[in-house]
mmCIF file of C-alpha atoms in Angstrom:
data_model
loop_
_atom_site.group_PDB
_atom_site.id
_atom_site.type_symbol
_atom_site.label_atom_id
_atom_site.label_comp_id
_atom_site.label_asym_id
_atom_site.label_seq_id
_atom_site.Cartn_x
_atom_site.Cartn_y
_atom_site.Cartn_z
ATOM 1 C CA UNK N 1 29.663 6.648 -5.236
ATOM 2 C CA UNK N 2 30.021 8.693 -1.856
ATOM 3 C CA UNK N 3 33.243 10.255 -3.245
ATOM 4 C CA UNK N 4 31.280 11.158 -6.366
ATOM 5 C CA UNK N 5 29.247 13.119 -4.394
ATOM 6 C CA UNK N 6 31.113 14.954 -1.763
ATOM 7 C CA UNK N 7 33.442 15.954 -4.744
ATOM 8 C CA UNK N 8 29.731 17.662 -6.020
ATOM 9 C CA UNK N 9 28.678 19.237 -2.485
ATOM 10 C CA UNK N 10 32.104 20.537 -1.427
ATOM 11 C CA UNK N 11 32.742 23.722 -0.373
ATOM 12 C CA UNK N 12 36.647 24.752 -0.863
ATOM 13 C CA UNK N 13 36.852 27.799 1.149
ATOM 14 C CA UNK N 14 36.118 26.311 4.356
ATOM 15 C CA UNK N 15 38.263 23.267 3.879
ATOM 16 C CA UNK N 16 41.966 22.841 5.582
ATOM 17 C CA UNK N 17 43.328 20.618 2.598
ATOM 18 C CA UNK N 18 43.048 21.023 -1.110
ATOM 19 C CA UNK N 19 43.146 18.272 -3.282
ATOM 20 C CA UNK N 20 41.459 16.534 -6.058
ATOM 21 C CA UNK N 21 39.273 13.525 -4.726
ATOM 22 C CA UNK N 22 38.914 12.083 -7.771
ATOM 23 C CA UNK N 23 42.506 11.584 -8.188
ATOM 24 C CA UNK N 24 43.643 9.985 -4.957
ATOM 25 C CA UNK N 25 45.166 6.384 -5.760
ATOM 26 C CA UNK N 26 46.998 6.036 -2.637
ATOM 27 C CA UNK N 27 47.435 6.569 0.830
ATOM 28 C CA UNK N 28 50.191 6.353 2.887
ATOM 29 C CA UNK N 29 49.605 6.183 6.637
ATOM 30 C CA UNK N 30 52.333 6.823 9.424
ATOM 31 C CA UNK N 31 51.035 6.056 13.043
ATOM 32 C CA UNK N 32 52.690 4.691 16.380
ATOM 33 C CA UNK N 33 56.024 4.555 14.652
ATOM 34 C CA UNK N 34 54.365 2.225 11.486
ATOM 35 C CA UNK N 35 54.194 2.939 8.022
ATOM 36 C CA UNK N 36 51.212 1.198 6.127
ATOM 37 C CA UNK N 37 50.277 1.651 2.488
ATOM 38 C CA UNK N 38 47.242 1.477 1.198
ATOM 39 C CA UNK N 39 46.863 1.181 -3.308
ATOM 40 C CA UNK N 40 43.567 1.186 -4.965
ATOM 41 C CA UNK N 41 43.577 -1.542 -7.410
ATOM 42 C CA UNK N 42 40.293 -0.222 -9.538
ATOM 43 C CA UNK N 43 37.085 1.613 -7.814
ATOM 44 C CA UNK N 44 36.154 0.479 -5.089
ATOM 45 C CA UNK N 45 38.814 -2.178 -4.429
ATOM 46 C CA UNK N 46 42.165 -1.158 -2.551
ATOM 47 C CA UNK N 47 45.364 -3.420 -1.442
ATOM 48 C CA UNK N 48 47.546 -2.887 1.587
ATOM 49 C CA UNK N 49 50.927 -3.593 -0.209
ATOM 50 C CA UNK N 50 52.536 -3.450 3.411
ATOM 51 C CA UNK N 51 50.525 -6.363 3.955
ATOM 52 C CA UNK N 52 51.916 -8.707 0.374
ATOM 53 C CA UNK N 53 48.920 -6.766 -1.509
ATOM 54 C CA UNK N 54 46.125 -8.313 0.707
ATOM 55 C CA UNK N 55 42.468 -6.890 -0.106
ATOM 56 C CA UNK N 56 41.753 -3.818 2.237
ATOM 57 C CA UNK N 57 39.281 -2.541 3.782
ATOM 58 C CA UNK N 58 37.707 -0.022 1.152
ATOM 59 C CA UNK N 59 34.877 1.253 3.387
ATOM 60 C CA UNK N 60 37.600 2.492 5.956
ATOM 61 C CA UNK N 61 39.658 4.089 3.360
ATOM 62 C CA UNK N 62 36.583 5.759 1.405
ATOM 63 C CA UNK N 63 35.766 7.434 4.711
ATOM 64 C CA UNK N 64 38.760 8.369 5.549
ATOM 65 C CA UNK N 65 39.269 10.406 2.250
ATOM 66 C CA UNK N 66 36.034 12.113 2.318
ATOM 67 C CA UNK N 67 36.846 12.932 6.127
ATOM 68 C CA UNK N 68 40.092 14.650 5.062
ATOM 69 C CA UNK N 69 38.074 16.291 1.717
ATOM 70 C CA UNK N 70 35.496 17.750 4.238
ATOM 71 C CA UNK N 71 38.036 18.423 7.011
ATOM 72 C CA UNK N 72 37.326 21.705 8.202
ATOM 73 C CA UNK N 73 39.727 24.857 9.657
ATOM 74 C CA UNK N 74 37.658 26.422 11.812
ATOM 75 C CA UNK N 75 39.803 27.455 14.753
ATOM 76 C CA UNK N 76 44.075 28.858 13.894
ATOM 77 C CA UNK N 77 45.789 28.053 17.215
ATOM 78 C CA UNK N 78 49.540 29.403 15.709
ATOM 79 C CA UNK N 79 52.357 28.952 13.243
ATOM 80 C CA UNK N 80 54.973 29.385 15.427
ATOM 81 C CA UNK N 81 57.236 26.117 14.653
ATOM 82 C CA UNK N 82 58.570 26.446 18.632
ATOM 83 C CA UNK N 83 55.099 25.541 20.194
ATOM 84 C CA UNK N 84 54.464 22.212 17.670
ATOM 85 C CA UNK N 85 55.909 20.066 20.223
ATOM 86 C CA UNK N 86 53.180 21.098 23.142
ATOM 87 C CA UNK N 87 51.030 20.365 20.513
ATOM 88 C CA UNK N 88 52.324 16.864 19.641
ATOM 89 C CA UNK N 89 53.367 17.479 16.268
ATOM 90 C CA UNK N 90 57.107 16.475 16.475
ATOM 91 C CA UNK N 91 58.287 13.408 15.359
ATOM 92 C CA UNK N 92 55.496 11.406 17.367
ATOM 93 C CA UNK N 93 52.712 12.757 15.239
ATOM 94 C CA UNK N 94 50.769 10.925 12.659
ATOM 95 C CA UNK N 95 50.704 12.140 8.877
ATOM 96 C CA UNK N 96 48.559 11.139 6.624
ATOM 97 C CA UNK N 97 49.658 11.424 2.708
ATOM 98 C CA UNK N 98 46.865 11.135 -0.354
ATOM 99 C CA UNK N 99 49.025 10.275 -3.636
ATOM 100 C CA UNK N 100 48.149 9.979 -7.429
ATOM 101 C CA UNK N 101 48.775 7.323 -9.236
ATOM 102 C CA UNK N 102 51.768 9.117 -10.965
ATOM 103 C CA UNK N 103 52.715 8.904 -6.575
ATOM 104 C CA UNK N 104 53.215 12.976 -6.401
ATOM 105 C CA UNK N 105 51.499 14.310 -3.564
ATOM 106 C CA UNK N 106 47.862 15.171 -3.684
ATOM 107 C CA UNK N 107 47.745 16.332 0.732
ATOM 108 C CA UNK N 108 49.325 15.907 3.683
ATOM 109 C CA UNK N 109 47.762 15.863 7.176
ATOM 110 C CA UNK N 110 49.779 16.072 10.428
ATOM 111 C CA UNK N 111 48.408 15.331 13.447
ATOM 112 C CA UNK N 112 49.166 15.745 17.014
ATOM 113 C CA UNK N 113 47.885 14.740 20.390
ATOM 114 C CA UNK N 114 44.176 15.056 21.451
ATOM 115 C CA UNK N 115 42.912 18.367 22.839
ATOM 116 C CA UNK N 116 40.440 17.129 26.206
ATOM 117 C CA UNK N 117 38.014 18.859 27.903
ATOM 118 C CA UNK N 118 35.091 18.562 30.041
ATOM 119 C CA UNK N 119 32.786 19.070 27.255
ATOM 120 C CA UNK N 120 34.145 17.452 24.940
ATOM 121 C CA UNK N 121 34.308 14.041 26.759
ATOM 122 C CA UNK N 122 30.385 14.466 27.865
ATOM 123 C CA UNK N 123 29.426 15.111 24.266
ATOM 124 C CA UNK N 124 31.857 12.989 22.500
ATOM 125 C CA UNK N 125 33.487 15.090 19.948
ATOM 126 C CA UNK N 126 36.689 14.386 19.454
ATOM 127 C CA UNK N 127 39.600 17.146 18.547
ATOM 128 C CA UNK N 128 43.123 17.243 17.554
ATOM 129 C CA UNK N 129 45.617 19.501 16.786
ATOM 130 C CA UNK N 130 46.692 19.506 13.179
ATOM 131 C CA UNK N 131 48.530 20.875 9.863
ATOM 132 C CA UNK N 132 48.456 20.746 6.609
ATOM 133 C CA UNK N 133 52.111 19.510 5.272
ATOM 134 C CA UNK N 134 52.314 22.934 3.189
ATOM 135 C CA UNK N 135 51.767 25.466 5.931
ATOM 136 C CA UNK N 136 52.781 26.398 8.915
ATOM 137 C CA UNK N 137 49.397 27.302 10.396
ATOM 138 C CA UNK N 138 47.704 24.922 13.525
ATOM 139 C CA UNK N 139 44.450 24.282 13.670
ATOM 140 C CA UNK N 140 42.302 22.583 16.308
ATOM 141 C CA UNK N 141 40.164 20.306 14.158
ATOM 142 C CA UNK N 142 37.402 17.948 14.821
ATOM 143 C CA UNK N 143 38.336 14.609 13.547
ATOM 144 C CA UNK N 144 37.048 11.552 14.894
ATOM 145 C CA UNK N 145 38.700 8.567 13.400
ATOM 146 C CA UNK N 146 40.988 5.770 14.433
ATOM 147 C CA UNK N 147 43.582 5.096 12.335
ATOM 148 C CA UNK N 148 45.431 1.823 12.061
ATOM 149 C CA UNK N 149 47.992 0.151 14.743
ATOM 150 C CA UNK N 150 48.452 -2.495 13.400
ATOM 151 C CA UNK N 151 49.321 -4.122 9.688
ATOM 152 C CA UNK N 152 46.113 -5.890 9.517
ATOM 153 C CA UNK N 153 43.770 -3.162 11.261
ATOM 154 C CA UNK N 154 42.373 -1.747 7.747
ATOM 155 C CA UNK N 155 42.193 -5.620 5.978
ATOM 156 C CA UNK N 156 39.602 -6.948 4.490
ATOM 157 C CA UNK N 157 39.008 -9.703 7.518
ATOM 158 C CA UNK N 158 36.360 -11.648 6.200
ATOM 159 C CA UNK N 159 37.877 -15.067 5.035
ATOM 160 C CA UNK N 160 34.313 -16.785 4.553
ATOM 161 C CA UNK N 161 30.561 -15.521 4.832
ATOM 162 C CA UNK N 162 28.386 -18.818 4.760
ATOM 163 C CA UNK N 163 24.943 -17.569 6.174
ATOM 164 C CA UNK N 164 23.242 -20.944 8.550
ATOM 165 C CA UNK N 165 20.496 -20.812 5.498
ATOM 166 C CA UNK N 166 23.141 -21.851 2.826
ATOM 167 C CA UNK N 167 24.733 -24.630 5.237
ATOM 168 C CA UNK N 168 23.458 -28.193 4.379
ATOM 169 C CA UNK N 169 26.132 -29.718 7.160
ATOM 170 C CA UNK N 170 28.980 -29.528 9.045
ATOM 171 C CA UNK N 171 31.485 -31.837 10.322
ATOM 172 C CA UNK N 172 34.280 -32.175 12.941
ATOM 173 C CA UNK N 173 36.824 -34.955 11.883
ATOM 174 C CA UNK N 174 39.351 -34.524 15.056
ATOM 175 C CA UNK N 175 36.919 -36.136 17.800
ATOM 176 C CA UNK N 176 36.068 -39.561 18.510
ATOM 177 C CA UNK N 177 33.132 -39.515 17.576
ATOM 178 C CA UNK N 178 32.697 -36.898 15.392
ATOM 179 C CA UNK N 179 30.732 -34.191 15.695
ATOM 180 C CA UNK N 180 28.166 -33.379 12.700
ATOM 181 C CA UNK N 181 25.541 -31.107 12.512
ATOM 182 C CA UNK N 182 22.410 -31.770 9.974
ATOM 183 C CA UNK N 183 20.110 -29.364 8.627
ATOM 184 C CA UNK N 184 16.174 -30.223 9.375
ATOM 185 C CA UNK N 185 14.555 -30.474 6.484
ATOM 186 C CA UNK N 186 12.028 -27.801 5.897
ATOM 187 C CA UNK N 187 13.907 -25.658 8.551
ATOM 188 C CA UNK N 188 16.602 -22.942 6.953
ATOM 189 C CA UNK N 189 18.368 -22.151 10.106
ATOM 190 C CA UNK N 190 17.505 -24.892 12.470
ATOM 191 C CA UNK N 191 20.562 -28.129 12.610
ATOM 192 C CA UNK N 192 20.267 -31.405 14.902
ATOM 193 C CA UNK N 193 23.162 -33.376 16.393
ATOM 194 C CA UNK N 194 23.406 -36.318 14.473
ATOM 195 C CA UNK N 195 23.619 -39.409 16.420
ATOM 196 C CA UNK N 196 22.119 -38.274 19.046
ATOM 197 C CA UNK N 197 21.062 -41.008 22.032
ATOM 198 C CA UNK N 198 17.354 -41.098 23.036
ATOM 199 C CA UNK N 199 18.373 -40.244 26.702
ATOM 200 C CA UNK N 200 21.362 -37.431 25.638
ATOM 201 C CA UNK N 201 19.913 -33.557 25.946
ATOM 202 C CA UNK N 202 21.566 -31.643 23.220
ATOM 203 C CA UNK N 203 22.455 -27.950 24.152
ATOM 204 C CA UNK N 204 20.719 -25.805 21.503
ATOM 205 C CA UNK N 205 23.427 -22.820 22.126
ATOM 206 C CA UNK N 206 26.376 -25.118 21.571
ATOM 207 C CA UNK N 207 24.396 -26.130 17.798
ATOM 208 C CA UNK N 208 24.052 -22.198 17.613
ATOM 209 C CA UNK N 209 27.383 -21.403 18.303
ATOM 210 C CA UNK N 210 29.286 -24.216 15.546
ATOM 211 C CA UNK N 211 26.565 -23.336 12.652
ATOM 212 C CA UNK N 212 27.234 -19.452 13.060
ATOM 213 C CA UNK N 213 30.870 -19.793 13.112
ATOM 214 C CA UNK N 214 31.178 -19.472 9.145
ATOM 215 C CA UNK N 215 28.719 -16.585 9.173
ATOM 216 C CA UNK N 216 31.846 -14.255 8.456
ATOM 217 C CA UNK N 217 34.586 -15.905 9.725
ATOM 218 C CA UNK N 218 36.929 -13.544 10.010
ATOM 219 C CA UNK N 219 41.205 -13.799 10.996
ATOM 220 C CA UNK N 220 42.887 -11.751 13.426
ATOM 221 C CA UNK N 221 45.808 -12.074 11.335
ATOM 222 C CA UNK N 222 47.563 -12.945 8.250
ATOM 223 C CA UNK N 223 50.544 -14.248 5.940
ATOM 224 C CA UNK N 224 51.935 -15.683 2.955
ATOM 225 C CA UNK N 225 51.651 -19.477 2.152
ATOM 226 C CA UNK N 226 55.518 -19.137 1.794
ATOM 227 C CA UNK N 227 55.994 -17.024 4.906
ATOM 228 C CA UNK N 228 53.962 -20.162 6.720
ATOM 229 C CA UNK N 229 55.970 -22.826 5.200
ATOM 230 C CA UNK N 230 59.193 -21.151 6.998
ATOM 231 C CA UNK N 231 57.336 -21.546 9.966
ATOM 232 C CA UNK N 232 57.391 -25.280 9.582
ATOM 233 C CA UNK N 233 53.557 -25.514 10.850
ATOM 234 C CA UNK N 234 51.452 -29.005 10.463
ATOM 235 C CA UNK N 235 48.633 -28.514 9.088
ATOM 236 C CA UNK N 236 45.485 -31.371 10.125
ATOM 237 C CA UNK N 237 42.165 -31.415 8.425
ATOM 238 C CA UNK N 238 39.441 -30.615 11.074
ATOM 239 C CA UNK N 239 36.384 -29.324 9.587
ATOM 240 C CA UNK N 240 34.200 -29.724 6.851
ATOM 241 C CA UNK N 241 30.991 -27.699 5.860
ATOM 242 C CA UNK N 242 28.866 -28.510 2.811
ATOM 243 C CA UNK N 243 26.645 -25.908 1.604
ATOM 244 C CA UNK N 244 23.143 -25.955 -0.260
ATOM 245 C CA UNK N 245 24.608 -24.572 -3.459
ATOM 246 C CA UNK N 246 26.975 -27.963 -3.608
ATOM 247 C CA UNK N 247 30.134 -26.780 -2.259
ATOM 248 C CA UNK N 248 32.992 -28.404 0.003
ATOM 249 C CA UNK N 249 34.567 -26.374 2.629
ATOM 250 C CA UNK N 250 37.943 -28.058 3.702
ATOM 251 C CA UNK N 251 39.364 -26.424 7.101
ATOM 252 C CA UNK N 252 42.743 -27.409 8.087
ATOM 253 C CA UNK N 253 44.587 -25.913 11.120
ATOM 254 C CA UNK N 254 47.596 -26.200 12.661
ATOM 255 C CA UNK N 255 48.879 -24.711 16.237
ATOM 256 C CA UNK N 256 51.835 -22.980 17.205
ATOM 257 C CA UNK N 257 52.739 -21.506 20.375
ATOM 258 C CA UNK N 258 49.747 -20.946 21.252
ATOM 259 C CA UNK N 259 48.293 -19.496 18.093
ATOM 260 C CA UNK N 260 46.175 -21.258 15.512
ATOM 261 C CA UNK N 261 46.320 -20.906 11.866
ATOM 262 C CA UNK N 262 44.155 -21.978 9.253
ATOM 263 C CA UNK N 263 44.001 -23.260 5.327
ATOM 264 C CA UNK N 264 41.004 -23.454 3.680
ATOM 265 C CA UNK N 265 39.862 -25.463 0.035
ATOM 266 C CA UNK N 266 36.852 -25.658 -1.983
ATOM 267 C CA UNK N 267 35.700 -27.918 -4.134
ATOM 268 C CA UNK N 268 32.470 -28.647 -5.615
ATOM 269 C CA UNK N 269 30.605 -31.785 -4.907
ATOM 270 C CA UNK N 270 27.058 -31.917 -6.229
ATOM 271 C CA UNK N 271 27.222 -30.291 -9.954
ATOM 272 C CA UNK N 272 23.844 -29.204 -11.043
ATOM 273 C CA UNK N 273 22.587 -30.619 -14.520
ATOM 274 C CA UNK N 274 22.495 -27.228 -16.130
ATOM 275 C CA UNK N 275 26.116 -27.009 -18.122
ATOM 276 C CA UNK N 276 25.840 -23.088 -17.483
ATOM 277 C CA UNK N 277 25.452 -23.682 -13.570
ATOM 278 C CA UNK N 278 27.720 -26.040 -13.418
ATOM 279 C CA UNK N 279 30.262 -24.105 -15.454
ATOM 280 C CA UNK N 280 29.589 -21.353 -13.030
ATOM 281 C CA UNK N 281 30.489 -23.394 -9.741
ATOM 282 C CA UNK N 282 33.543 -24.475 -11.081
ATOM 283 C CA UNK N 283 34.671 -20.980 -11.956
ATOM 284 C CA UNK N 284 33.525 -19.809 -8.559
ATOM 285 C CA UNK N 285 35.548 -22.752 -6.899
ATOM 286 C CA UNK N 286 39.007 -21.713 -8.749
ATOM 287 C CA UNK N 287 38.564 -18.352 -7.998
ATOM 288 C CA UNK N 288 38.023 -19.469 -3.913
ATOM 289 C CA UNK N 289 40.956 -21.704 -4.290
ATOM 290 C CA UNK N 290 43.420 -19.346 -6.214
ATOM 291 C CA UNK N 291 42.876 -16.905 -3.268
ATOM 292 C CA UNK N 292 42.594 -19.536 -0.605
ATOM 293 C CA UNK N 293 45.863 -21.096 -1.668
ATOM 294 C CA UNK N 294 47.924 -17.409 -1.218
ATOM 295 C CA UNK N 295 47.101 -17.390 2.611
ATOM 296 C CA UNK N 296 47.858 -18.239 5.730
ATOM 297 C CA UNK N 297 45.572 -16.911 8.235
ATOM 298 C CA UNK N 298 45.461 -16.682 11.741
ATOM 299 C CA UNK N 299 42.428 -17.433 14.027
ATOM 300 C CA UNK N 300 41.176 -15.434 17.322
ATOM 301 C CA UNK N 301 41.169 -18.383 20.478
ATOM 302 C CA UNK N 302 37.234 -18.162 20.289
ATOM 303 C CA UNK N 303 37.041 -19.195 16.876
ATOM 304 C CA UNK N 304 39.806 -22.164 16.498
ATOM 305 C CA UNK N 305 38.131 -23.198 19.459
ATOM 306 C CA UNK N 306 34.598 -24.037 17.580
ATOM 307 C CA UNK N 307 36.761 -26.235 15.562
ATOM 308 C CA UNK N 308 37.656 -28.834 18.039
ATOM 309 C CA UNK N 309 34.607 -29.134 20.144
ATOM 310 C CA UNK N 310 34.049 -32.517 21.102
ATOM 311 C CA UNK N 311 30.458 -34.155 20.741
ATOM 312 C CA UNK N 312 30.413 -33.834 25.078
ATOM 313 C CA UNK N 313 30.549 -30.605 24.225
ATOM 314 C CA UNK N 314 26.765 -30.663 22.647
ATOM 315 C CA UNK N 315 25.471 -32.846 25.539
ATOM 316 C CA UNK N 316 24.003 -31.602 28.483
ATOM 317 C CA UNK N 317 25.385 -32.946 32.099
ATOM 318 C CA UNK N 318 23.134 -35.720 33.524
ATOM 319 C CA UNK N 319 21.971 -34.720 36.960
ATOM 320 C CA UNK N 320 21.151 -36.671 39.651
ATOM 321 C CA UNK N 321 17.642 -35.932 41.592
ATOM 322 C CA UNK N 322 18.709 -38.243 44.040
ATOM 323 C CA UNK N 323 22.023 -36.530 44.989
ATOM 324 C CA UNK N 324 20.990 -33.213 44.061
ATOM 325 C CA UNK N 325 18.636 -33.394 47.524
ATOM 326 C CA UNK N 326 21.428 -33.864 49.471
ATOM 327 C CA UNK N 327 24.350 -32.114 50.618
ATOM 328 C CA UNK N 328 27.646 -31.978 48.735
ATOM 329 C CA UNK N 329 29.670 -32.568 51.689
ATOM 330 C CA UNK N 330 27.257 -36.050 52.251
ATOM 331 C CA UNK N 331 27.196 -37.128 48.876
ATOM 332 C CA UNK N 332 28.565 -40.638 48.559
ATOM 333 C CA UNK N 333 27.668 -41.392 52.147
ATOM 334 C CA UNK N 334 25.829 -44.791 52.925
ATOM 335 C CA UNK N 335 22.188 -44.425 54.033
ATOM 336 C CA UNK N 336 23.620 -45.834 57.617
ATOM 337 C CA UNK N 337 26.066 -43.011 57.573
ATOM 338 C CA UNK N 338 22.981 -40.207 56.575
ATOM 339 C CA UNK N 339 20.607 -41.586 58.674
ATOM 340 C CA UNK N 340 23.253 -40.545 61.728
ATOM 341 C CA UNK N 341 24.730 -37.451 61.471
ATOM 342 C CA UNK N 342 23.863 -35.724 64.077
ATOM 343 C CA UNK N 343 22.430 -31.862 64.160
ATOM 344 C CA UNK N 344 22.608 -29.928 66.606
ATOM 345 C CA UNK N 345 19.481 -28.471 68.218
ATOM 346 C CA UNK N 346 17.203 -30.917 66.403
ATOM 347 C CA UNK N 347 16.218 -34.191 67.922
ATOM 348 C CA UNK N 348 13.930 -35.114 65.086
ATOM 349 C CA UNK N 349 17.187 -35.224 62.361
ATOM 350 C CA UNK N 350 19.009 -37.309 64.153
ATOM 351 C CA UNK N 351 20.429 -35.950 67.592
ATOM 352 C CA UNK N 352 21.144 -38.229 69.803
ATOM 353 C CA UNK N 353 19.363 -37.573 73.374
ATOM 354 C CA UNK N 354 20.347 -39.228 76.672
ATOM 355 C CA UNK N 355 18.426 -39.559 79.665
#
């Protein structure tokens, strides 16, 4: 893997921390005033047990750790302790701390504020003043990376990835009448409104917008089934999606103060006659499930929104050719009441002349 390799291509002496890649089981971020752990379970697969031991984000964490393995010290600014405050390193820095899995100390980084200047902002680098947490040296360092805000910043978001080719149909059960979507046959990507009226105009972005909602649904947030049960929150069934392979998606959300949180089931409906296949469904839907049933997760406004469209949603506005000739301000007049408005400066629309 890509730490495999740096740890092969690394050269120490130009290098502000010294540690052992290979080793690093944990990092501990402080940032903003939060704390927010990060474990790695096995390779390639970290937790955030600051976040109940939700999956994290292993892509942001395996860059981060070759960043800091490659982090150069090219420029020693001082190690006078009295000037670390102009630099930002007092207690509003950020550290960052790489552990073993024994949980000793394998680096620390401390970083201060930004250094800005005119080139930098018109070619984008980005700088900071640092330390390592065994010397007393600064260094101006080039480090561009964001680190997280927030407890779910560095989760693995991603509640569902259904791609539109692996969706057979999808239903909304909370509007009169219900809204489904179809798959045309011989088309992968390409659903129809069912019911729709020979005289009703569908709009094709609306169809777009539903069917790619599952295409890696993601939350904004999350927490514990029995954090969510202290909240009290009713939870309604409002969407279904069956998929190609022969699973049920069951989407149940429930609103409070004006957030929207979701559950989510899966069950398998069409069993292939192949006892391995089958067998292999059924596995695949307990795993889902024993996940699924651990979380609570919060949806973004845009996406709980997909989930209650009504079917007048899909339908385009009839217009009227008749009405859309005439004025707004005149619309609804009689043809009497048309026929004698009077304009101004133009006999032949209507102005009255007198002799």
């Amino acid at each position: 893997n890509e730490i495999k390799q740096s740890h092969l291509s690394r050269s120490v002496s130009e290098n502000l921390l010294s540690f052992d890649i290979q080793a690093v089981n944990e990092a501990v971020i402080q940032n903003k005033g939060k704390e927010f752990r990060f474990v790695q379970v096995s390779e390639g697969k970290w937790k955030c047990p600051t976040s109940n031991d939700f999956p994290a984000k292993a892509s942001a964490l395996n860059e981060l750790i070759l960043k800091l393995y490659d982090l150069e010290s090219s420029q020693k600014l001082t190690s006078n302790k009295e000037n670390y405050t102009a630099f930002g390193l007092d207690a509003s820095r950020s550290v960052i701390t790489l552990k073993d899995k024994e949980g000793k100390n394998l680096c620390v980084l401390e970083l201060g504020k930004p250094r800005e200047s005119l080139h930098q902002k018109s070619s984008g680098d980005v700088c900071r003043y640092a330390k390592s947490g065994t010397s007393d040296s600064v260094y101006l360092i080039s480090l561009d990376f964001e680190l997280p805000e927030a407890s779910s910043d560095w989760l693995q978001k991603v509640i569902l990835n259904l791609p539109k080719k692996e969706i057979h149909k999808i239903s909304l059960l909370t509007t009169k009448p219900e809204v489904t979507l179809l798959k045309k046959e011989k088309e992968e990507e390409v659903f129809e409104l069912k019911g729709l009226k020979p005289e009703e105009t569908v709009k094709p972005w609306m169809i777009n917008q539903l069917s790619g909602t599952f295409e890696g649904l993601a939350f904004s947030d999350v927490m514990t089934s029995k954090a969510a049960e202290e909240l009290e929150l009713t939870f309604t069934e409002t969407a279904q999606v069956t998929t190609t392979e022969g699973f049920l998606y069951r989407f149940s959300l429930a609103k409070q103060k004006e957030k929207s949180f979701m559950r989510l089931f899966a069950e398998v409906i069409n069993l292939p006659a192949e006892e391995d296949k089958a067998k292999a469904l059924q596995e695949k839907a307990a795993k889902l499930n024993e996940d699924f049933s651990k979380w609570v997760y919060e949806l973004d406004s845009y996406d709980a929104a997909n989930f209650t469209k009504s079917y007048k949603d899909f339908i385009e506005e009839k217009k009227d050719s008749k009405s859309d000739s005439i004025p707004k301000e005149l619309q609804g007049a009689s043809s009497q009441e048309l026929n004698s408005e009077a304009i101004p400066g133009n006999p032949e629309e209507g102005q009255s002349i007198q002799n």
